Amino acid sequence: MKLALIALLVSFLTATSIHDFKVEGLEGNTIDFSEFKGKKILIVNTASKCGNTPQYSELEELYEKYKDKLVIVGFPANNFGGQEPGTNEEIKEFCKKNYGVSFPMAAKISVKGDDIAPIYKYLTDEAKTLGFEEPVKWNFAKFLIDEKGKLITVFHHKTKPMSEEILRYLN
């Protein structure tokens, strides 16, 4: 356990792009971001009991339409109003049953605070260099990464996945 934690910490400290990260998947698998080289990546912190939860439908639509050049990775988190209280198994069932989610979903993490996951620490630090002082204000904030693993921009949690604001980066 200690060795795994040290390895995660070292990867975070030496990360030069999102492609340096591996995270636990919702189904117990490993999501290796190096496998997404050459595609854009949209990273979204999600929650099952949020007013923004219906965005899962548009995230799935976006994923299906652009999966030749875009990967979406959802990160369930319970950081805002206790809106993701479920276990990984409950979250997986909710996403499949209610929204038909087929894009990769990570295991539940923390996206801010003292226990922030290393990948989100990396993303928020990168966002701050682009002028986004508080990139994760609520559930469904979105980070868009380019094909080389560098952050392009951050989208507000109310920005719909199929909005022109996002689509302009994909067309």
mmCIF file of C-alpha atoms in Angstrom:
data_model
loop_
_atom_site.group_PDB
_atom_site.id
_atom_site.type_symbol
_atom_site.label_atom_id
_atom_site.label_comp_id
_atom_site.label_asym_id
_atom_site.label_seq_id
_atom_site.Cartn_x
_atom_site.Cartn_y
_atom_site.Cartn_z
ATOM 1 C CA MET A 1 0.000 0.000 0.000
ATOM 2 C CA LYS A 2 2.771 2.434 0.929
ATOM 3 C CA LEU A 3 4.660 1.602 -2.247
ATOM 4 C CA ALA A 4 1.592 2.326 -4.393
ATOM 5 C CA LEU A 5 1.098 5.662 -2.638
ATOM 6 C CA ILE A 6 4.741 6.569 -3.202
ATOM 7 C CA ALA A 7 4.460 5.635 -6.885
ATOM 8 C CA LEU A 8 1.367 7.837 -7.267
ATOM 9 C CA LEU A 9 3.103 10.717 -5.537
ATOM 10 C CA VAL A 10 6.213 10.384 -7.706
ATOM 11 C CA SER A 11 4.099 10.284 -10.880
ATOM 12 C CA PHE A 12 2.274 13.423 -9.763
ATOM 13 C CA LEU A 13 5.486 15.273 -8.911
ATOM 14 C CA THR A 14 7.060 14.353 -12.245
ATOM 15 C CA ALA A 15 3.948 14.696 -14.420
ATOM 16 C CA THR A 16 4.475 16.793 -17.522
ATOM 17 C CA SER A 17 1.158 15.948 -19.157
ATOM 18 C CA ILE A 18 -2.093 14.172 -18.414
ATOM 19 C CA HIS A 19 -0.617 11.169 -20.222
ATOM 20 C CA ASP A 20 1.591 10.521 -17.168
ATOM 21 C CA PHE A 21 -1.426 9.512 -15.045
ATOM 22 C CA LYS A 22 -3.072 6.179 -14.320
ATOM 23 C CA VAL A 23 -6.189 6.061 -12.152
ATOM 24 C CA GLU A 24 -8.458 3.361 -10.817
ATOM 25 C CA GLY A 25 -11.537 2.828 -12.959
ATOM 26 C CA LEU A 26 -15.071 2.547 -11.634
ATOM 27 C CA GLU A 27 -15.097 -1.136 -12.552
ATOM 28 C CA GLY A 28 -11.791 -1.896 -10.777
ATOM 29 C CA ASN A 29 -9.762 -1.558 -13.966
ATOM 30 C CA THR A 30 -6.942 0.937 -14.564
ATOM 31 C CA ILE A 31 -7.471 3.981 -16.779
ATOM 32 C CA ASP A 32 -4.084 4.742 -18.336
ATOM 33 C CA PHE A 33 -4.135 8.221 -19.837
ATOM 34 C CA SER A 34 -1.104 7.438 -22.030
ATOM 35 C CA GLU A 35 -3.487 5.280 -24.095
ATOM 36 C CA PHE A 36 -5.313 8.464 -25.117
ATOM 37 C CA LYS A 37 -2.342 10.109 -26.876
ATOM 38 C CA GLY A 38 -3.489 11.575 -30.163
ATOM 39 C CA LYS A 39 -7.035 12.282 -28.909
ATOM 40 C CA LYS A 40 -8.529 15.165 -27.009
ATOM 41 C CA ILE A 41 -9.686 14.307 -23.482
ATOM 42 C CA LEU A 42 -12.611 15.864 -21.639
ATOM 43 C CA ILE A 43 -12.332 15.270 -17.889
ATOM 44 C CA VAL A 44 -15.504 15.886 -15.883
ATOM 45 C CA ASN A 45 -16.191 15.639 -12.141
ATOM 46 C CA THR A 46 -19.602 14.013 -11.822
ATOM 47 C CA ALA A 47 -22.312 13.396 -9.222
ATOM 48 C CA SER A 48 -25.508 11.347 -9.299
ATOM 49 C CA LYS A 49 -27.732 13.638 -7.227
ATOM 50 C CA CYS A 50 -26.913 17.050 -8.707
ATOM 51 C CA GLY A 51 -29.004 19.433 -10.746
ATOM 52 C CA ASN A 52 -26.357 19.008 -13.463
ATOM 53 C CA THR A 53 -26.619 15.189 -13.482
ATOM 54 C CA PRO A 54 -28.698 15.199 -16.711
ATOM 55 C CA GLN A 55 -25.483 16.314 -18.441
ATOM 56 C CA TYR A 56 -24.574 12.608 -18.475
ATOM 57 C CA SER A 57 -26.920 12.290 -21.498
ATOM 58 C CA GLU A 58 -25.086 14.942 -23.496
ATOM 59 C CA LEU A 59 -21.687 13.639 -22.355
ATOM 60 C CA GLU A 60 -22.654 10.234 -23.769
ATOM 61 C CA GLU A 61 -23.937 11.873 -26.978
ATOM 62 C CA LEU A 62 -20.683 13.841 -27.324
ATOM 63 C CA TYR A 63 -18.618 10.719 -26.683
ATOM 64 C CA GLU A 64 -20.501 8.671 -29.275
ATOM 65 C CA LYS A 65 -20.325 11.402 -31.909
ATOM 66 C CA TYR A 66 -16.618 12.229 -31.500
ATOM 67 C CA LYS A 67 -15.068 9.061 -30.060
ATOM 68 C CA ASP A 68 -12.654 8.831 -32.993
ATOM 69 C CA LYS A 69 -10.954 11.997 -31.691
ATOM 70 C CA LEU A 70 -12.245 12.518 -28.125
ATOM 71 C CA VAL A 71 -12.228 10.511 -24.913
ATOM 72 C CA ILE A 72 -14.419 11.549 -21.995
ATOM 73 C CA VAL A 73 -13.440 10.446 -18.502
ATOM 74 C CA GLY A 74 -15.868 10.968 -15.634
ATOM 75 C CA PHE A 75 -14.632 11.331 -12.066
ATOM 76 C CA PRO A 76 -17.397 10.818 -9.494
ATOM 77 C CA ALA A 77 -16.819 13.029 -6.452
ATOM 78 C CA ASN A 78 -18.752 13.830 -3.297
ATOM 79 C CA ASN A 79 -17.203 17.263 -2.700
ATOM 80 C CA PHE A 80 -20.281 19.400 -3.265
ATOM 81 C CA GLY A 81 -23.366 19.090 -1.100
ATOM 82 C CA GLY A 82 -22.970 15.335 -0.582
ATOM 83 C CA GLN A 83 -24.352 14.803 -4.088
ATOM 84 C CA GLU A 84 -22.366 11.623 -4.795
ATOM 85 C CA PRO A 85 -22.914 9.501 -1.681
ATOM 86 C CA GLY A 86 -22.889 6.130 -3.468
ATOM 87 C CA THR A 87 -20.266 3.430 -3.688
ATOM 88 C CA ASN A 88 -18.397 2.770 -6.934
ATOM 89 C CA GLU A 89 -20.791 -0.108 -7.664
ATOM 90 C CA GLU A 90 -23.873 2.077 -7.042
ATOM 91 C CA ILE A 91 -22.458 4.861 -9.231
ATOM 92 C CA LYS A 92 -21.690 2.407 -12.042
ATOM 93 C CA GLU A 93 -25.235 1.016 -11.931
ATOM 94 C CA PHE A 94 -26.775 4.505 -11.820
ATOM 95 C CA CYS A 95 -24.771 5.700 -14.847
ATOM 96 C CA LYS A 96 -25.523 2.623 -16.968
ATOM 97 C CA LYS A 97 -29.195 2.310 -16.032
ATOM 98 C CA ASN A 98 -30.177 5.983 -16.233
ATOM 99 C CA TYR A 99 -27.866 7.394 -18.910
ATOM 100 C CA GLY A 100 -26.300 4.469 -20.775
ATOM 101 C CA VAL A 101 -22.825 5.782 -19.982
ATOM 102 C CA SER A 102 -20.194 3.969 -22.045
ATOM 103 C CA PHE A 103 -17.281 6.392 -21.701
ATOM 104 C CA PRO A 104 -14.603 5.609 -19.087
ATOM 105 C CA MET A 105 -15.509 6.392 -15.492
ATOM 106 C CA ALA A 106 -12.901 6.583 -12.745
ATOM 107 C CA ALA A 107 -13.408 5.358 -9.209
ATOM 108 C CA LYS A 108 -14.829 7.943 -6.814
ATOM 109 C CA ILE A 109 -12.245 10.547 -5.757
ATOM 110 C CA SER A 110 -11.951 13.973 -4.158
ATOM 111 C CA VAL A 111 -11.607 16.856 -6.633
ATOM 112 C CA LYS A 112 -10.669 19.585 -4.151
ATOM 113 C CA GLY A 113 -9.549 20.149 -0.584
ATOM 114 C CA ASP A 114 -6.871 18.496 1.516
ATOM 115 C CA ASP A 115 -7.586 15.050 0.078
ATOM 116 C CA ILE A 116 -7.623 16.114 -3.587
ATOM 117 C CA ALA A 117 -6.640 13.297 -5.960
ATOM 118 C CA PRO A 118 -3.229 13.813 -7.632
ATOM 119 C CA ILE A 119 -4.766 14.039 -11.121
ATOM 120 C CA TYR A 120 -7.092 16.835 -9.988
ATOM 121 C CA LYS A 121 -4.263 18.636 -8.200
ATOM 122 C CA TYR A 122 -2.363 18.530 -11.490
ATOM 123 C CA LEU A 123 -5.388 19.738 -13.489
ATOM 124 C CA THR A 124 -6.237 22.611 -11.130
ATOM 125 C CA ASP A 125 -2.590 23.726 -11.025
ATOM 126 C CA GLU A 126 -2.469 23.693 -14.836
ATOM 127 C CA ALA A 127 -5.775 25.584 -15.002
ATOM 128 C CA LYS A 128 -4.404 28.278 -12.697
ATOM 129 C CA THR A 129 -1.507 28.857 -15.112
ATOM 130 C CA LEU A 130 -4.175 29.599 -17.755
ATOM 131 C CA GLY A 131 -5.945 32.083 -15.478
ATOM 132 C CA PHE A 132 -8.684 29.852 -14.033
ATOM 133 C CA GLU A 133 -8.398 30.641 -10.314
ATOM 134 C CA GLU A 134 -11.071 28.198 -9.124
ATOM 135 C CA PRO A 135 -11.615 25.731 -11.971
ATOM 136 C CA VAL A 136 -13.748 23.272 -9.963
ATOM 137 C CA LYS A 137 -16.568 25.246 -8.362
ATOM 138 C CA TRP A 138 -19.215 22.514 -8.547
ATOM 139 C CA ASN A 139 -20.088 19.146 -10.087
ATOM 140 C CA PHE A 140 -19.637 18.808 -13.854
ATOM 141 C CA ALA A 141 -16.736 21.238 -14.316
ATOM 142 C CA LYS A 142 -14.896 20.200 -17.482
ATOM 143 C CA PHE A 143 -11.198 20.190 -18.396
ATOM 144 C CA LEU A 144 -10.350 19.903 -22.104
ATOM 145 C CA ILE A 145 -6.937 18.413 -22.875
ATOM 146 C CA ASP A 146 -5.278 18.464 -26.304
ATOM 147 C CA GLU A 147 -3.887 15.491 -28.231
ATOM 148 C CA LYS A 148 -0.450 15.953 -26.650
ATOM 149 C CA GLY A 149 -1.770 15.920 -23.082
ATOM 150 C CA LYS A 150 -1.790 19.642 -22.344
ATOM 151 C CA LEU A 151 -4.732 21.537 -20.897
ATOM 152 C CA ILE A 152 -6.517 23.720 -23.471
ATOM 153 C CA THR A 153 -9.304 25.219 -21.369
ATOM 154 C CA VAL A 154 -11.802 24.720 -18.554
ATOM 155 C CA PHE A 155 -15.576 24.875 -18.939
ATOM 156 C CA HIS A 156 -17.987 26.020 -16.239
ATOM 157 C CA HIS A 157 -20.176 23.339 -14.657
ATOM 158 C CA LYS A 158 -23.273 24.767 -16.366
ATOM 159 C CA THR A 159 -21.699 24.509 -19.847
ATOM 160 C CA LYS A 160 -23.631 21.814 -21.683
ATOM 161 C CA PRO A 161 -21.464 19.110 -23.280
ATOM 162 C CA MET A 162 -23.055 19.593 -26.731
ATOM 163 C CA SER A 163 -22.762 23.394 -26.583
ATOM 164 C CA GLU A 164 -21.033 25.332 -29.337
ATOM 165 C CA GLU A 165 -18.521 26.448 -26.711
ATOM 166 C CA ILE A 166 -17.219 22.867 -26.516
ATOM 167 C CA LEU A 167 -17.988 21.704 -30.067
ATOM 168 C CA ARG A 168 -15.816 24.413 -31.623
ATOM 169 C CA TYR A 169 -12.771 22.563 -30.276
ATOM 170 C CA LEU A 170 -13.882 19.330 -31.968
ATOM 171 C CA ASN A 171 -15.074 20.453 -35.415
#
